Amino acid sequence: MRLPRTPSQTVGPFFSLGLSWLTRAEVAPRGVAGQAVRIEGRVLDGDGLPVPDALLEVWQADAGGKYAHPEDTQDKTVDLRFLGFGRVPTDAEGRFAFTTVKPGPVPGPGDDKQAPHLVVSVFARGLLRRLVTRLYFPDEPANARDFVLGLVEPGRRGTLIATSKGPGVLEWNVVLQGQDETAFFEA
């Protein structure tokens, strides 16, 4: 007897079929306080080829360093228009883009503050579990003392830091494996 595979036993292009109605490319809508930024990039495999059916989820604090989440108990006012969450698919060339604001520093270990960053989860065919990484901002002095960024080998930290493409536009690519692999964290 032969049983057919179920979706939990196969990895396929289900993201565009099942999650497209949940796409949200505006993490911070127009008019939210803070420095507006558009982030563009690509998801690439180990051979540098585009991954056309990946999905990125983005979580972040607002410009004041407050998460739009009930577990953030900081004594800060939350901007009710700030969503703090986005979900974007890649296109046929592995490209993605979303708009947001540069987040403020959030609490870290001890009394330290973390550098402004976005938490990014990557879903793609061939991955049985999501990959978790961070996106940091270029020319940010706080990067030098960020606890999490400090856990990454110095030669790989650059995979987490976006590059400027001009005023208000950053580029950041996700490489799933190989020599230029993005640094990922256990989730």
CSV table of C-alpha atoms in Angstrom, one decimal:
chain,number,residue,atom,x,y,z
A,1,MET,CA,0.0,0.0,0.0
A,2,ARG,CA,1.3,3.5,-0.8
A,3,LEU,CA,0.0,6.6,1.0
A,4,PRO,CA,0.1,10.0,-0.6
A,5,ARG,CA,2.3,12.7,1.0
A,6,THR,CA,0.6,15.4,2.9
A,7,PRO,CA,1.6,19.1,3.0
A,8,SER,CA,3.5,18.6,6.3
A,9,GLN,CA,5.6,15.9,4.6
A,10,THR,CA,6.6,18.0,1.5
A,11,VAL,CA,8.0,21.4,1.0
A,12,GLY,CA,6.7,23.2,-1.9
A,13,PRO,CA,5.5,26.6,-3.2
A,14,PHE,CA,2.7,27.0,-0.7
A,15,PHE,CA,3.5,30.5,0.4
A,16,SER,CA,2.2,32.3,-2.6
A,17,LEU,CA,-0.9,30.1,-2.6
A,18,GLY,CA,-1.9,30.2,1.0
A,19,LEU,CA,-0.4,33.4,2.4
A,20,SER,CA,-0.7,36.1,-0.3
A,21,TRP,CA,-3.8,37.6,1.3
A,22,LEU,CA,-1.7,38.3,4.4
A,23,THR,CA,1.0,40.2,2.6
A,24,ARG,CA,1.8,43.5,4.3
A,25,ALA,CA,4.7,45.5,2.7
A,26,GLU,CA,4.0,48.6,4.9
A,27,VAL,CA,5.4,47.9,8.4
A,28,ALA,CA,5.0,51.6,9.2
A,29,PRO,CA,2.4,53.4,7.2
A,30,ARG,CA,2.9,57.0,5.9
A,31,GLY,CA,2.7,59.5,8.7
A,32,VAL,CA,4.1,57.4,11.5
A,33,ALA,CA,6.8,59.1,13.5
A,34,GLY,CA,10.4,58.4,12.6
A,35,GLN,CA,12.8,58.2,9.8
A,36,ALA,CA,11.1,56.5,6.8
A,37,VAL,CA,13.0,53.9,5.0
A,38,ARG,CA,12.4,51.5,2.1
A,39,ILE,CA,14.3,48.2,2.3
A,40,GLU,CA,14.9,46.3,-0.9
A,41,GLY,CA,16.7,43.1,-1.5
A,42,ARG,CA,16.8,39.6,-2.8
A,43,VAL,CA,16.7,36.1,-1.3
A,44,LEU,CA,19.4,34.0,-3.0
A,45,ASP,CA,20.4,30.3,-2.7
A,46,GLY,CA,23.9,29.1,-2.2
A,47,ASP,CA,24.7,29.4,-6.0
A,48,GLY,CA,23.6,33.0,-6.0
A,49,LEU,CA,20.3,32.1,-7.8
A,50,PRO,CA,17.1,33.8,-6.8
A,51,VAL,CA,14.6,32.1,-4.6
A,52,PRO,CA,11.3,33.0,-6.3
A,53,ASP,CA,8.9,31.7,-3.6
A,54,ALA,CA,10.3,32.8,-0.3
A,55,LEU,CA,8.5,34.8,2.3
A,56,LEU,CA,10.0,37.3,4.8
A,57,GLU,CA,8.3,38.3,8.1
A,58,VAL,CA,9.5,41.4,9.8
A,59,TRP,CA,9.0,42.4,13.4
A,60,GLN,CA,10.4,45.7,14.9
A,61,ALA,CA,10.0,48.4,17.4
A,62,ASP,CA,8.8,51.9,16.5
A,63,ALA,CA,11.0,55.0,16.2
A,64,GLY,CA,10.8,55.4,20.0
A,65,GLY,CA,11.9,51.9,20.7
A,66,LYS,CA,8.5,50.5,21.7
A,67,TYR,CA,7.1,47.3,20.3
A,68,ALA,CA,3.4,47.2,19.3
A,69,HIS,CA,2.9,44.2,21.5
A,70,PRO,CA,1.3,43.8,25.0
A,71,GLU,CA,4.4,42.1,26.3
A,72,ASP,CA,6.5,45.3,25.8
A,73,THR,CA,6.0,46.8,29.3
A,74,GLN,CA,8.3,49.8,28.7
A,75,ASP,CA,6.8,53.0,30.0
A,76,LYS,CA,6.6,54.6,26.5
A,77,THR,CA,3.7,55.7,24.5
A,78,VAL,CA,3.0,53.4,21.5
A,79,ASP,CA,2.1,55.0,18.2
A,80,LEU,CA,-1.3,53.3,17.4
A,81,ARG,CA,-0.8,53.7,13.7
A,82,PHE,CA,2.5,51.8,13.8
A,83,LEU,CA,2.0,48.1,12.9
A,84,GLY,CA,5.5,46.7,13.8
A,85,PHE,CA,4.9,43.7,11.6
A,86,GLY,CA,5.1,43.0,7.9
A,87,ARG,CA,5.1,40.0,5.6
A,88,VAL,CA,6.5,40.2,2.0
A,89,PRO,CA,7.0,37.5,-0.6
A,90,THR,CA,9.8,37.4,-3.2
A,91,ASP,CA,9.1,37.7,-6.9
A,92,ALA,CA,10.4,35.5,-9.7
A,93,GLU,CA,13.8,37.1,-9.4
A,94,GLY,CA,13.9,36.6,-5.6
A,95,ARG,CA,13.3,40.4,-5.0
A,96,PHE,CA,11.4,41.8,-2.0
A,97,ALA,CA,10.7,45.3,-0.7
A,98,PHE,CA,8.9,46.9,2.3
A,99,THR,CA,8.6,50.3,3.9
A,100,THR,CA,9.1,51.1,7.5
A,101,VAL,CA,10.8,53.5,9.9
A,102,LYS,CA,14.2,53.1,11.6
A,103,PRO,CA,13.4,51.7,15.0
A,104,GLY,CA,14.6,53.2,18.2
A,105,PRO,CA,16.9,51.3,20.6
A,106,VAL,CA,15.2,48.6,22.7
A,107,PRO,CA,16.3,47.1,26.0
A,108,GLY,CA,19.1,44.6,25.9
A,109,PRO,CA,21.0,42.6,28.6
A,110,GLY,CA,21.5,44.5,31.8
A,111,ASP,CA,21.2,48.2,31.3
A,112,ASP,CA,22.4,48.1,27.7
A,113,LYS,CA,20.3,49.1,24.7
A,114,GLN,CA,20.3,47.1,21.5
A,115,ALA,CA,21.2,48.8,18.2
A,116,PRO,CA,18.2,49.6,15.9
A,117,HIS,CA,17.3,46.4,14.1
A,118,LEU,CA,14.6,44.4,12.5
A,119,VAL,CA,13.9,40.8,13.3
A,120,VAL,CA,13.4,38.8,10.1
A,121,SER,CA,12.0,35.3,9.7
A,122,VAL,CA,12.6,33.6,6.3
A,123,PHE,CA,10.4,30.9,4.9
A,124,ALA,CA,11.2,29.1,1.6
A,125,ARG,CA,10.8,25.8,-0.1
A,126,GLY,CA,13.3,23.4,1.1
A,127,LEU,CA,13.3,24.8,4.6
A,128,LEU,CA,11.4,22.7,7.1
A,129,ARG,CA,11.8,25.4,9.8
A,130,ARG,CA,12.0,29.1,9.4
A,131,LEU,CA,15.3,30.9,9.5
A,132,VAL,CA,15.7,33.8,11.9
A,133,THR,CA,18.0,36.7,11.4
A,134,ARG,CA,18.3,40.4,12.0
A,135,LEU,CA,18.8,43.5,9.8
A,136,TYR,CA,20.9,46.3,11.2
A,137,PHE,CA,21.3,49.8,9.9
A,138,PRO,CA,24.5,51.1,8.2
A,139,ASP,CA,26.7,53.7,9.9
A,140,GLU,CA,24.9,53.1,13.2
A,141,PRO,CA,27.3,53.8,16.1
A,142,ALA,CA,25.3,51.4,18.4
A,143,ASN,CA,26.1,48.4,16.1
A,144,ALA,CA,29.6,48.3,17.7
A,145,ARG,CA,28.2,47.5,21.1
A,146,ASP,CA,25.0,45.5,20.2
A,147,PHE,CA,24.9,42.3,22.3
A,148,VAL,CA,23.4,40.1,19.6
A,149,LEU,CA,25.5,41.5,16.7
A,150,GLY,CA,28.6,40.9,19.0
A,151,LEU,CA,27.7,37.1,19.1
A,152,VAL,CA,28.3,36.9,15.3
A,153,GLU,CA,31.8,36.2,14.0
A,154,PRO,CA,33.3,39.5,12.9
A,155,GLY,CA,33.7,38.3,9.3
A,156,ARG,CA,30.0,37.5,9.1
A,157,ARG,CA,28.5,40.6,10.7
A,158,GLY,CA,28.3,42.4,7.4
A,159,THR,CA,25.7,39.9,6.3
A,160,LEU,CA,23.3,41.5,8.8
A,161,ILE,CA,24.0,45.2,8.0
A,162,ALA,CA,22.1,46.8,5.1
A,163,THR,CA,23.8,49.1,2.7
A,164,SER,CA,22.6,52.6,1.6
A,165,LYS,CA,21.3,52.9,-1.9
A,166,GLY,CA,20.5,56.6,-1.5
A,167,PRO,CA,18.3,58.8,0.8
A,168,GLY,CA,15.8,56.6,2.5
A,169,VAL,CA,16.6,53.4,0.7
A,170,LEU,CA,18.5,50.5,2.0
A,171,GLU,CA,19.6,47.2,0.3
A,172,TRP,CA,19.8,44.0,2.2
A,173,ASN,CA,20.1,40.5,0.7
A,174,VAL,CA,19.5,37.1,2.3
A,175,VAL,CA,21.8,34.3,1.2
A,176,LEU,CA,20.5,31.0,2.4
A,177,GLN,CA,23.8,29.1,2.3
A,178,GLY,CA,27.4,29.1,0.9
A,179,GLN,CA,30.3,31.4,1.4
A,180,ASP,CA,28.2,34.6,1.7
A,181,GLU,CA,25.5,33.0,3.9
A,182,THR,CA,23.5,35.4,6.0
A,183,ALA,CA,24.1,34.8,9.8
A,184,PHE,CA,21.0,33.0,11.2
A,185,PHE,CA,20.0,32.5,14.8
A,186,GLU,CA,18.4,29.6,16.7
A,187,ALA,CA,14.7,30.4,17.2
